[in-house]
mmCIF file of C-alpha atoms and ligand atoms in Angstrom:
data_model
loop_
_atom_site.group_PDB
_atom_site.id
_atom_site.type_symbol
_atom_site.label_atom_id
_atom_site.label_comp_id
_atom_site.label_asym_id
_atom_site.label_seq_id
_atom_site.Cartn_x
_atom_site.Cartn_y
_atom_site.Cartn_z
ATOM 1 C CA MET A 61 -39.334 21.772 25.748
ATOM 2 C CA PRO A 62 -39.352 18.377 24.570
ATOM 3 C CA ASN A 63 -37.874 15.597 26.842
ATOM 4 C CA PHE A 64 -34.501 14.991 26.163
ATOM 5 C CA SER A 65 -32.559 12.116 28.217
ATOM 6 C CA ASP A 66 -29.649 13.226 30.437
ATOM 7 C CA ARG A 67 -27.606 11.655 28.738
ATOM 8 C CA VAL A 68 -27.638 13.445 25.847
ATOM 9 C CA GLU A 69 -28.014 16.566 27.407
ATOM 10 C CA ARG A 70 -24.441 15.775 28.638
ATOM 11 C CA ILE A 71 -22.735 16.258 25.878
ATOM 12 C CA SER A 72 -23.170 18.323 22.263
ATOM 13 C CA ILE A 73 -22.394 18.495 18.720
ATOM 14 C CA SER A 74 -18.765 19.093 17.949
ATOM 15 C CA GLY A 75 -18.078 22.723 17.097
ATOM 16 C CA ILE A 76 -14.989 21.543 15.056
ATOM 17 C CA ARG A 77 -17.264 21.784 11.679
ATOM 18 C CA GLU A 78 -18.401 25.105 12.201
ATOM 19 C CA VAL A 79 -15.085 26.098 12.298
ATOM 20 C CA PHE A 80 -14.300 24.716 9.096
ATOM 21 C CA GLU A 81 -17.662 26.389 7.517
ATOM 22 C CA ALA A 82 -16.504 29.839 9.106
ATOM 23 C CA ALA A 83 -13.445 29.672 7.617
ATOM 24 C CA GLY A 84 -14.864 29.819 3.906
ATOM 25 C CA ASP A 85 -14.025 27.549 0.827
ATOM 26 C CA ASP A 86 -11.025 28.841 -0.223
ATOM 27 C CA ALA A 87 -9.295 28.228 3.165
ATOM 28 C CA ILE A 88 -6.279 26.206 3.576
ATOM 29 C CA ASN A 89 -7.924 23.401 6.123
ATOM 30 C CA LEU A 90 -5.816 21.722 8.155
ATOM 31 C CA GLY A 91 -8.611 20.489 10.807
ATOM 32 C CA LEU A 92 -9.754 17.478 8.901
ATOM 33 C CA GLY A 93 -9.426 13.820 10.369
ATOM 34 C CA GLN A 94 -9.266 11.790 6.918
ATOM 35 C CA PRO A 95 -6.302 10.675 4.585
ATOM 36 C CA ASP A 96 -6.348 12.751 1.683
ATOM 37 C CA PHE A 97 -5.557 9.594 -0.829
ATOM 38 C CA PRO A 98 -8.569 7.640 -3.092
ATOM 39 C CA THR A 99 -9.539 4.080 -1.563
ATOM 40 C CA PRO A 100 -7.843 1.583 -3.592
ATOM 41 C CA ASP A 101 -8.999 0.401 -6.843
ATOM 42 C CA HIS A 102 -9.329 -3.123 -6.011
ATOM 43 C CA ALA A 103 -11.555 -2.048 -2.571
ATOM 44 C CA ARG A 104 -13.848 0.021 -4.804
ATOM 45 C CA GLN A 105 -13.380 -2.766 -7.246
ATOM 46 C CA ALA A 106 -14.601 -5.557 -4.871
ATOM 47 C CA ALA A 107 -17.763 -3.396 -3.659
ATOM 48 C CA ILE A 108 -18.776 -3.101 -7.357
ATOM 49 C CA ASP A 109 -18.443 -6.568 -8.191
ATOM 50 C CA ALA A 110 -20.245 -7.822 -4.872
ATOM 51 C CA ILE A 111 -23.257 -4.805 -5.810
ATOM 52 C CA GLU A 112 -23.308 -6.260 -9.339
ATOM 53 C CA ALA A 113 -23.694 -10.107 -8.554
ATOM 54 C CA GLY A 114 -26.202 -9.727 -5.877
ATOM 55 C CA LYS A 115 -24.142 -10.503 -3.220
ATOM 56 C CA ALA A 116 -24.618 -7.267 -1.079
ATOM 57 C CA ASP A 117 -28.479 -6.667 -1.060
ATOM 58 C CA ALA A 118 -29.208 -8.862 2.173
ATOM 59 C CA TYR A 119 -28.080 -8.459 5.665
ATOM 60 C CA THR A 120 -24.812 -10.204 6.744
ATOM 61 C CA GLU A 121 -24.143 -12.056 9.806
ATOM 62 C CA ASN A 122 -24.797 -9.215 12.581
ATOM 63 C CA LYS A 123 -20.788 -10.076 13.176
ATOM 64 C CA GLY A 124 -19.867 -9.704 9.681
ATOM 65 C CA THR A 125 -19.641 -11.920 6.725
ATOM 66 C CA ARG A 126 -16.765 -14.600 7.592
ATOM 67 C CA SER A 127 -14.828 -14.023 5.032
ATOM 68 C CA LEU A 128 -13.842 -10.810 6.404
ATOM 69 C CA ARG A 129 -13.452 -11.589 9.594
ATOM 70 C CA GLU A 130 -11.627 -14.018 8.901
ATOM 71 C CA ALA A 131 -9.651 -11.795 6.989
ATOM 72 C CA ILE A 132 -9.325 -9.425 10.107
ATOM 73 C CA ALA A 133 -8.075 -12.563 11.855
ATOM 74 C CA GLU A 134 -5.531 -12.725 9.621
ATOM 75 C CA LYS A 135 -4.473 -9.366 9.333
ATOM 76 C CA HIS A 136 -4.153 -8.933 12.882
ATOM 77 C CA ARG A 137 -1.993 -12.625 12.785
ATOM 78 C CA THR A 138 0.416 -11.553 10.701
ATOM 79 C CA ASP A 139 0.953 -7.821 11.905
ATOM 80 C CA GLN A 140 0.696 -8.652 15.198
ATOM 81 C CA GLY A 141 1.204 -12.698 15.858
ATOM 82 C CA ILE A 142 -2.041 -12.670 17.250
ATOM 83 C CA ASP A 143 -4.639 -15.757 17.498
ATOM 84 C CA LEU A 144 -7.692 -14.216 16.372
ATOM 85 C CA ASP A 145 -10.600 -16.308 16.190
ATOM 86 C CA PRO A 146 -13.163 -14.696 13.624
ATOM 87 C CA SER A 147 -16.054 -15.215 15.552
ATOM 88 C CA ASN A 148 -14.779 -12.971 18.206
ATOM 89 C CA VAL A 149 -14.397 -9.589 15.946
ATOM 90 C CA ILE A 150 -17.475 -7.232 14.825
ATOM 91 C CA ALA A 151 -17.253 -5.489 11.755
ATOM 92 C CA THR A 152 -18.816 -2.013 12.961
ATOM 93 C CA ALA A 153 -20.097 1.032 11.071
ATOM 94 C CA GLY A 154 -16.366 2.586 11.475
ATOM 95 C CA GLY A 155 -14.521 2.664 14.849
ATOM 96 C CA SER A 156 -16.924 5.177 15.997
ATOM 97 C CA GLU A 157 -19.195 2.438 16.571
ATOM 98 C CA ALA A 158 -16.705 -0.179 18.035
ATOM 99 C CA LEU A 159 -15.985 2.368 20.583
ATOM 100 C CA HIS A 160 -19.526 2.910 21.480
ATOM 101 C CA ILE A 161 -20.393 -0.769 21.596
ATOM 102 C CA ALA A 162 -17.486 -1.121 23.309
ATOM 103 C CA LEU A 163 -18.717 1.278 26.375
ATOM 104 C CA GLU A 164 -22.153 0.544 26.229
ATOM 105 C CA ALA A 165 -20.905 -2.877 26.903
ATOM 106 C CA HIS A 166 -18.691 -2.527 29.749
ATOM 107 C CA VAL A 167 -19.938 0.271 31.790
ATOM 108 C CA ASP A 168 -22.903 1.769 33.849
ATOM 109 C CA ALA A 169 -23.761 4.758 35.254
ATOM 110 C CA GLY A 170 -21.138 6.585 37.902
ATOM 111 C CA ASP A 171 -18.520 3.978 36.449
ATOM 112 C CA GLU A 172 -15.151 6.255 35.453
ATOM 113 C CA VAL A 173 -13.728 5.413 32.471
ATOM 114 C CA LEU A 174 -10.026 6.814 32.013
ATOM 115 C CA ILE A 175 -9.581 8.603 28.846
ATOM 116 C CA PRO A 176 -6.351 10.554 27.303
ATOM 117 C CA ASP A 177 -6.382 14.167 27.814
ATOM 118 C CA PRO A 178 -5.897 15.626 25.084
ATOM 119 C CA GLY A 179 -7.788 12.748 22.829
ATOM 120 C CA PHE A 180 -9.977 11.989 20.349
ATOM 121 C CA VAL A 181 -13.427 13.573 21.106
ATOM 122 C CA SER A 182 -15.334 10.771 21.144
ATOM 123 C CA TYR A 183 -14.007 8.971 24.180
ATOM 124 C CA ASP A 184 -15.639 11.841 26.298
ATOM 125 C CA ALA A 185 -18.655 11.662 24.614
ATOM 126 C CA LEU A 186 -19.432 8.094 24.176
ATOM 127 C CA THR A 187 -18.397 7.368 28.089
ATOM 128 C CA LYS A 188 -21.275 9.922 28.972
ATOM 129 C CA LEU A 189 -23.941 8.494 26.865
ATOM 130 C CA THR A 190 -23.123 5.331 28.903
ATOM 131 C CA GLY A 191 -24.145 7.159 31.984
ATOM 132 C CA GLY A 192 -20.687 6.793 32.678
ATOM 133 C CA GLU A 193 -17.458 9.526 34.096
ATOM 134 C CA PRO A 194 -14.985 10.331 31.770
ATOM 135 C CA VAL A 195 -11.663 10.786 33.765
ATOM 136 C CA PRO A 196 -9.241 12.875 31.812
ATOM 137 C CA VAL A 197 -5.466 11.798 33.007
ATOM 138 C CA PRO A 198 -2.874 14.098 31.157
ATOM 139 C CA LEU A 199 -0.564 12.625 28.701
ATOM 140 C CA ARG A 200 3.186 13.257 29.341
ATOM 141 C CA ASP A 201 5.188 16.513 27.778
ATOM 142 C CA ASP A 202 5.991 14.531 24.726
ATOM 143 C CA LEU A 203 2.630 14.147 24.639
ATOM 144 C CA THR A 204 2.306 10.391 25.063
ATOM 145 C CA ILE A 205 -0.158 8.325 26.932
ATOM 146 C CA ASP A 206 1.465 7.803 30.694
ATOM 147 C CA PRO A 207 1.049 4.635 31.907
ATOM 148 C CA ALA A 208 2.127 5.447 35.525
ATOM 149 C CA ALA A 209 -0.736 8.447 35.065
ATOM 150 C CA ILE A 210 -3.280 6.207 34.187
ATOM 151 C CA GLU A 211 -2.528 3.210 37.069
ATOM 152 C CA ALA A 212 -2.310 6.494 39.505
ATOM 153 C CA ALA A 213 -5.906 7.684 38.319
ATOM 154 C CA ILE A 214 -7.438 4.195 39.068
ATOM 155 C CA THR A 215 -10.103 3.755 41.438
ATOM 156 C CA ASP A 216 -12.885 1.483 42.739
ATOM 157 C CA ASP A 217 -15.235 2.994 40.442
ATOM 158 C CA THR A 218 -12.697 2.837 37.210
ATOM 159 C CA VAL A 219 -14.065 -0.156 34.750
ATOM 160 C CA ALA A 220 -11.934 0.927 31.656
ATOM 161 C CA PHE A 221 -9.072 2.823 30.269
ATOM 162 C CA VAL A 222 -8.734 4.308 26.649
ATOM 163 C CA VAL A 223 -5.223 4.100 25.016
ATOM 164 C CA ASN A 224 -4.790 5.416 21.890
ATOM 165 C CA SER A 225 -1.611 4.896 19.319
ATOM 166 C CA PRO A 226 -0.672 6.378 17.119
ATOM 167 C CA GLY A 227 -2.823 9.275 18.331
ATOM 168 C CA ASN A 228 -5.350 11.508 17.749
ATOM 169 C CA PRO A 229 -4.822 14.774 18.256
ATOM 170 C CA THR A 230 -0.892 14.142 19.099
ATOM 171 C CA GLY A 231 0.606 12.002 16.536
ATOM 172 C CA ALA A 232 2.578 9.994 19.471
ATOM 173 C CA VAL A 233 2.986 6.557 19.681
ATOM 174 C CA SER A 234 3.551 4.521 22.705
ATOM 175 C CA SER A 235 6.920 2.252 22.814
ATOM 176 C CA GLU A 236 6.833 -1.094 23.523
ATOM 177 C CA GLU A 237 7.725 -0.752 27.201
ATOM 178 C CA ASP A 238 4.480 2.079 27.606
ATOM 179 C CA VAL A 239 2.512 -0.910 26.029
ATOM 180 C CA ARG A 240 3.148 -3.732 28.118
ATOM 181 C CA GLU A 241 2.354 -1.629 30.818
ATOM 182 C CA PHE A 242 -1.231 -0.813 29.696
ATOM 183 C CA ALA A 243 -1.473 -4.944 29.280
ATOM 184 C CA ARG A 244 0.014 -5.154 33.211
ATOM 185 C CA ILE A 245 -2.162 -2.326 33.869
ATOM 186 C CA ALA A 246 -5.388 -4.131 32.889
ATOM 187 C CA ASP A 247 -4.529 -7.394 33.872
ATOM 188 C CA GLU A 248 -3.377 -6.546 37.625
ATOM 189 C CA HIS A 249 -6.132 -4.376 38.420
ATOM 190 C CA ASP A 250 -8.571 -5.699 36.589
ATOM 191 C CA VAL A 251 -9.899 -2.994 34.693
ATOM 192 C CA LEU A 252 -10.858 -2.894 30.696
ATOM 193 C CA CYS A 253 -8.163 -1.601 28.079
ATOM 194 C CA ILE A 254 -9.883 -0.189 25.214
ATOM 195 C CA SER A 255 -7.143 0.324 22.452
ATOM 196 C CA ASP A 256 -7.798 2.553 19.620
ATOM 197 C CA GLU A 257 -5.216 1.470 16.832
ATOM 198 C CA VAL A 258 -7.211 3.037 13.749
ATOM 199 C CA TYR A 259 -3.865 4.853 12.546
ATOM 200 C CA GLU A 260 -2.077 1.643 13.396
ATOM 201 C CA TYR A 261 -0.257 1.564 9.842
ATOM 202 C CA THR A 262 0.767 4.757 10.261
ATOM 203 C CA VAL A 263 3.920 5.032 12.180
ATOM 204 C CA PHE A 264 7.114 6.403 10.614
ATOM 205 C CA GLU A 265 10.012 5.944 13.647
ATOM 206 C CA GLY A 266 9.634 2.234 15.877
ATOM 207 C CA GLU A 267 6.835 -0.145 15.404
ATOM 208 C CA HIS A 268 3.094 -0.224 16.253
ATOM 209 C CA TYR A 269 2.226 -2.678 19.173
ATOM 210 C CA SER A 270 -0.827 -3.569 20.856
ATOM 211 C CA PRO A 271 -1.500 -4.552 24.573
ATOM 212 C CA MET A 272 -3.710 -7.626 22.926
ATOM 213 C CA GLU A 273 0.196 -8.692 22.220
ATOM 214 C CA PHE A 274 1.048 -9.059 26.463
ATOM 215 C CA THR A 275 -2.214 -9.299 27.853
ATOM 216 C CA GLU A 276 -2.270 -12.462 29.947
ATOM 217 C CA THR A 277 -6.549 -11.628 30.714
ATOM 218 C CA ASP A 278 -9.203 -10.663 28.696
ATOM 219 C CA ASN A 279 -9.169 -7.526 29.649
ATOM 220 C CA VAL A 280 -8.144 -5.975 26.622
ATOM 221 C CA VAL A 281 -10.627 -4.843 23.454
ATOM 222 C CA VAL A 282 -8.850 -3.317 20.103
ATOM 223 C CA ILE A 283 -11.026 -0.907 17.893
ATOM 224 C CA ASN A 284 -9.675 -0.966 14.452
ATOM 225 C CA SER A 285 -10.976 0.451 11.346
ATOM 226 C CA ALA A 286 -10.430 0.528 7.511
ATOM 227 C CA SER A 287 -10.710 4.285 7.579
ATOM 228 C CA LYS A 288 -7.387 5.650 8.166
ATOM 229 C CA LEU A 289 -5.908 2.289 7.386
ATOM 230 C CA PHE A 290 -6.894 2.453 3.887
ATOM 231 C CA SER A 291 -8.323 5.767 3.069
ATOM 232 C CA MET A 292 -11.769 4.934 3.758
ATOM 233 C CA THR A 293 -13.276 7.098 5.832
ATOM 234 C CA GLY A 294 -16.535 7.279 3.880
ATOM 235 C CA TRP A 295 -17.047 3.465 3.102
ATOM 236 C CA ARG A 296 -17.749 3.309 7.552
ATOM 237 C CA LEU A 297 -16.248 -0.078 8.253
ATOM 238 C CA GLY A 298 -14.649 -0.995 11.308
ATOM 239 C CA TRP A 299 -14.235 -3.653 13.780
ATOM 240 C CA VAL A 300 -13.869 -4.820 17.487
ATOM 241 C CA TYR A 301 -12.760 -8.039 18.781
ATOM 242 C CA GLY A 302 -11.543 -9.263 22.171
ATOM 243 C CA SER A 303 -12.652 -12.282 24.489
ATOM 244 C CA GLU A 304 -15.930 -14.274 23.272
ATOM 245 C CA GLU A 305 -17.812 -13.115 26.402
ATOM 246 C CA ARG A 306 -17.144 -9.661 26.031
ATOM 247 C CA VAL A 307 -17.750 -9.909 22.062
ATOM 248 C CA GLU A 308 -21.229 -11.738 22.853
ATOM 249 C CA ARG A 309 -21.932 -8.656 24.759
ATOM 250 C CA MET A 310 -20.763 -5.764 22.477
ATOM 251 C CA LEU A 311 -23.304 -8.159 19.803
ATOM 252 C CA ARG A 312 -26.171 -7.644 21.674
ATOM 253 C CA VAL A 313 -25.949 -3.573 21.301
ATOM 254 C CA HIS A 314 -24.689 -3.691 17.657
ATOM 255 C CA GLN A 315 -26.994 -6.263 17.041
ATOM 256 C CA TYR A 316 -30.297 -3.746 17.842
ATOM 257 C CA ALA A 317 -28.464 -0.362 17.063
ATOM 258 C CA GLN A 318 -26.953 -1.593 13.333
ATOM 259 C CA ALA A 319 -28.247 -5.448 12.319
ATOM 260 C CA CYS A 320 -24.991 -5.455 10.854
ATOM 261 C CA ALA A 321 -22.419 -2.996 8.908
ATOM 262 C CA SER A 322 -22.616 -2.063 5.399
ATOM 263 C CA ALA A 323 -22.701 -5.299 3.098
ATOM 264 C CA PRO A 324 -20.703 -3.669 0.430
ATOM 265 C CA ALA A 325 -18.521 -1.980 2.596
ATOM 266 C CA GLN A 326 -17.337 -5.187 3.802
ATOM 267 C CA TYR A 327 -16.936 -6.429 0.925
ATOM 268 C CA ALA A 328 -14.837 -3.599 -0.086
ATOM 269 C CA ALA A 329 -12.753 -3.520 3.204
ATOM 270 C CA GLU A 330 -12.185 -7.383 3.020
ATOM 271 C CA ALA A 331 -10.476 -6.441 -0.568
ATOM 272 C CA ALA A 332 -8.422 -4.055 1.343
ATOM 273 C CA LEU A 333 -7.377 -6.290 3.642
ATOM 274 C CA ARG A 334 -6.653 -9.002 1.102
ATOM 275 C CA GLY A 335 -5.134 -6.729 -1.747
ATOM 276 C CA ASP A 336 -1.639 -5.394 -2.548
ATOM 277 C CA HIS A 337 -0.820 -2.935 0.696
ATOM 278 C CA GLY A 338 1.598 -1.026 -1.727
ATOM 279 C CA VAL A 339 -1.047 2.211 -1.067
ATOM 280 C CA VAL A 340 -0.612 1.692 2.202
ATOM 281 C CA ASP A 341 3.529 2.470 2.150
ATOM 282 C CA GLU A 342 2.784 5.202 -0.367
ATOM 283 C CA MET A 343 0.311 7.057 2.064
ATOM 284 C CA THR A 344 3.145 6.298 4.891
ATOM 285 C CA ALA A 345 5.925 7.585 3.127
ATOM 286 C CA SER A 346 3.980 10.165 1.911
ATOM 287 C CA PHE A 347 3.144 11.751 5.386
ATOM 288 C CA GLU A 348 6.305 11.458 6.506
ATOM 289 C CA ARG A 349 7.864 13.843 3.836
ATOM 290 C CA ARG A 350 4.811 16.423 5.020
ATOM 291 C CA ARG A 351 5.510 15.763 8.637
ATOM 292 C CA ASP A 352 9.225 16.485 7.858
ATOM 293 C CA LEU A 353 8.472 19.674 5.948
ATOM 294 C CA LEU A 354 5.799 20.931 8.646
ATOM 295 C CA LEU A 355 8.101 20.382 11.301
ATOM 296 C CA ASP A 356 11.566 22.359 9.395
ATOM 297 C CA GLY A 357 8.901 24.875 9.263
ATOM 298 C CA PHE A 358 8.130 25.556 12.428
ATOM 299 C CA ASP A 359 11.842 25.170 13.467
ATOM 300 C CA GLU A 360 11.748 28.354 11.293
ATOM 301 C CA ILE A 361 9.225 30.273 12.688
ATOM 302 C CA GLY A 362 10.697 29.259 16.425
ATOM 303 C CA ILE A 363 7.033 27.054 17.271
ATOM 304 C CA ASP A 364 8.160 24.341 19.738
ATOM 305 C CA CYS A 365 6.094 20.373 18.830
ATOM 306 C CA PRO A 366 6.874 17.473 20.013
ATOM 307 C CA THR A 367 7.925 15.017 17.149
ATOM 308 C CA PRO A 368 4.913 13.084 15.826
ATOM 309 C CA GLN A 369 6.088 9.346 15.082
ATOM 310 C CA GLY A 370 2.571 8.610 13.600
ATOM 311 C CA ALA A 371 -1.133 9.241 12.147
ATOM 312 C CA PHE A 372 -1.133 12.618 10.326
ATOM 313 C CA TYR A 373 -0.958 15.083 13.339
ATOM 314 C CA ALA A 374 1.242 17.319 14.935
ATOM 315 C CA MET A 375 0.338 19.289 18.374
ATOM 316 C CA PRO A 376 2.571 22.745 18.785
ATOM 317 C CA ARG A 377 2.466 24.417 21.540
ATOM 318 C CA VAL A 378 1.369 27.785 20.561
ATOM 319 C CA PRO A 379 0.940 31.480 22.339
ATOM 320 C CA GLU A 380 -2.980 32.048 23.246
ATOM 321 C CA GLY A 381 -4.750 33.596 19.816
ATOM 322 C CA PHE A 382 -2.441 31.532 17.247
ATOM 323 C CA VAL A 383 -5.511 29.886 16.043
ATOM 324 C CA ASP A 384 -8.001 32.823 15.545
ATOM 325 C CA GLU A 385 -5.008 34.365 13.999
ATOM 326 C CA CYS A 386 -4.578 31.659 11.400
ATOM 327 C CA LEU A 387 -8.313 31.464 10.773
ATOM 328 C CA ASP A 388 -8.343 35.602 10.421
ATOM 329 C CA ARG A 389 -5.911 34.796 7.565
ATOM 330 C CA GLY A 390 -7.517 31.686 6.035
ATOM 331 C CA VAL A 391 -5.572 28.325 7.524
ATOM 332 C CA VAL A 392 -8.139 26.347 9.641
ATOM 333 C CA VAL A 393 -6.266 25.019 12.802
ATOM 334 C CA VAL A 394 -8.064 23.569 15.519
ATOM 335 C CA PRO A 395 -7.489 24.799 19.179
ATOM 336 C CA GLY A 396 -6.111 22.001 21.749
ATOM 337 C CA GLU A 397 -9.004 22.703 24.280
ATOM 338 C CA ALA A 398 -11.200 20.889 21.757
ATOM 339 C CA PHE A 399 -9.739 17.960 22.577
ATOM 340 C CA GLY A 400 -9.602 18.404 25.912
ATOM 341 C CA GLU A 401 -8.769 20.952 29.186
ATOM 342 C CA HIS A 402 -4.785 19.930 28.881
ATOM 343 C CA GLY A 403 -4.958 20.383 25.102
ATOM 344 C CA ARG A 404 -4.654 24.074 26.019
ATOM 345 C CA GLY A 405 -1.426 26.029 24.972
ATOM 346 C CA HIS A 406 -1.725 23.619 21.882
ATOM 347 C CA ALA A 407 -3.289 23.479 18.504
ATOM 348 C CA ARG A 408 -3.944 20.392 16.598
ATOM 349 C CA ILE A 409 -2.650 20.171 12.956
ATOM 350 C CA SER A 410 -3.545 17.712 10.459
ATOM 351 C CA TYR A 411 -0.941 17.801 7.620
ATOM 352 C CA ALA A 412 -3.258 15.167 5.197
ATOM 353 C CA THR A 413 -2.648 18.149 2.859
ATOM 354 C CA ASP A 414 -0.856 18.660 -0.199
ATOM 355 C CA GLU A 415 2.563 19.838 0.763
ATOM 356 C CA SER A 416 2.453 23.115 -1.860
ATOM 357 C CA GLU A 417 -0.546 24.278 0.639
ATOM 358 C CA LEU A 418 0.987 22.895 3.338
ATOM 359 C CA ARG A 419 4.360 25.527 2.390
ATOM 360 C CA GLU A 420 1.153 28.417 2.186
ATOM 361 C CA ALA A 421 -0.135 27.202 5.322
ATOM 362 C CA LEU A 422 3.200 27.688 6.804
ATOM 363 C CA ASP A 423 3.998 31.464 5.324
ATOM 364 C CA VAL A 424 0.216 31.728 7.233
ATOM 365 C CA MET A 425 1.193 30.689 10.181
ATOM 366 C CA ALA A 426 4.348 32.358 10.594
ATOM 367 C CA ASP A 427 2.729 35.590 10.477
ATOM 368 C CA ALA A 428 0.045 34.483 12.796
ATOM 369 C CA TYR A 429 2.324 33.143 15.110
ATOM 370 C CA GLU A 430 4.004 36.958 15.021
ATOM 371 C CA ALA A 431 0.873 38.543 15.644
ATOM 372 C CA ALA A 432 -0.164 36.240 18.584
ATOM 373 C CA LYS A 433 3.069 35.904 20.550
HETATM 374 C C1 PLP B 296 -8.313 7.855 17.291
HETATM 375 C C2 PLP B 296 -9.681 7.477 16.715
HETATM 376 N N1 PLP B 296 -10.450 6.728 16.759
HETATM 377 C C3 PLP B 296 -11.625 6.496 16.066
HETATM 378 C C4 PLP B 296 -11.883 7.236 14.857
HETATM 379 C C5 PLP B 296 -13.650 6.855 14.314
HETATM 380 O O1 PLP B 296 -12.735 6.619 12.837
HETATM 381 P P1 PLP B 296 -13.927 5.934 12.085
HETATM 382 O O2 PLP B 296 -15.427 5.759 12.538
HETATM 383 O O3 PLP B 296 -13.929 6.394 11.023
HETATM 384 O O4 PLP B 296 -13.399 4.554 11.913
HETATM 385 C C6 PLP B 296 -11.005 8.399 14.863
HETATM 386 C C7 PLP B 296 -11.721 8.900 13.521
HETATM 387 O O5 PLP B 296 -11.004 10.192 13.249
HETATM 388 C C8 PLP B 296 -10.022 8.515 15.364
HETATM 389 O O6 PLP B 296 -9.156 9.267 15.022
#
């Protein structure tokens, strides 16, 4: 066997794709983590224009074009009142790369990183790639991230904790009070809070808050992305921002691993940020209708599910065997344990699919539930 790094041997390819493939082409797929809307026309057109004008042929600045970073800074000023210097933003290959460079720049072998459990799969894998130790922190019963549980899990080896609101796989949205606590914990314990806000625009009840609004130190970095904000998952354009010093360290990783984010995608994302947000409102309204449809269906079946307040995921409590019974009947849902040990006993259901398919899937889930319970 060739020699592989111990770090890469600690992680494996996510099994979720294999489940999709095994389920066949005519299955109803409630496993996908992307909006089912087209990228806004003005974003597509901006990329076309940039390509035709020859503006997208060359490397951009390592951090991304100045005008994209200005649009990102403007966005955070408008949405959260954050005074962000465009020099302290790095445009990345999606939120995925943003998470990678944030962890790579801050975590050493043996350092502990607290991650939500259940939580997005990359937190565990990317921490392991740095040589660090992911420490899963269980959620509350309503699937929100519990600041007290984070604070209790901090040890001398903890260098960072990850929070994610609205959350994948839970759809949970953190309250202002909890987000203030995240900032306080980062400040008081002098640990980095990595705040993954890629679902920021998909909030049904209440508002989105960022710990960056409340921190009194430089202990917060924010991850965001055009992927879910503007239905641009294929474009691979995200960003990270933080203090000048932290950005300089993250840029060292980004510069050697990536050089710069794809130029056409930068132009498209800038247009999405600066352009009409009507599409975003439409998407959110549509996800909310589908969430309600799904929850009503669960109610009828007798499935217990904390009410998701954002993103496009629900995480009901399901009996053992439910996921397989769904798969056998042609509906793909993801077992909760794919997102951490505490996800066991749940399934993640993505409702980024049309309402008629959702209704069909609910009929199937009713049968699957009867068979499994
Ligand atoms: C919570 C969360 N963070 C980050 C990402 C990364 O998304 P992207 O790399 O497409 O921006 C995802 C994608 O599913 C996600 O669910």
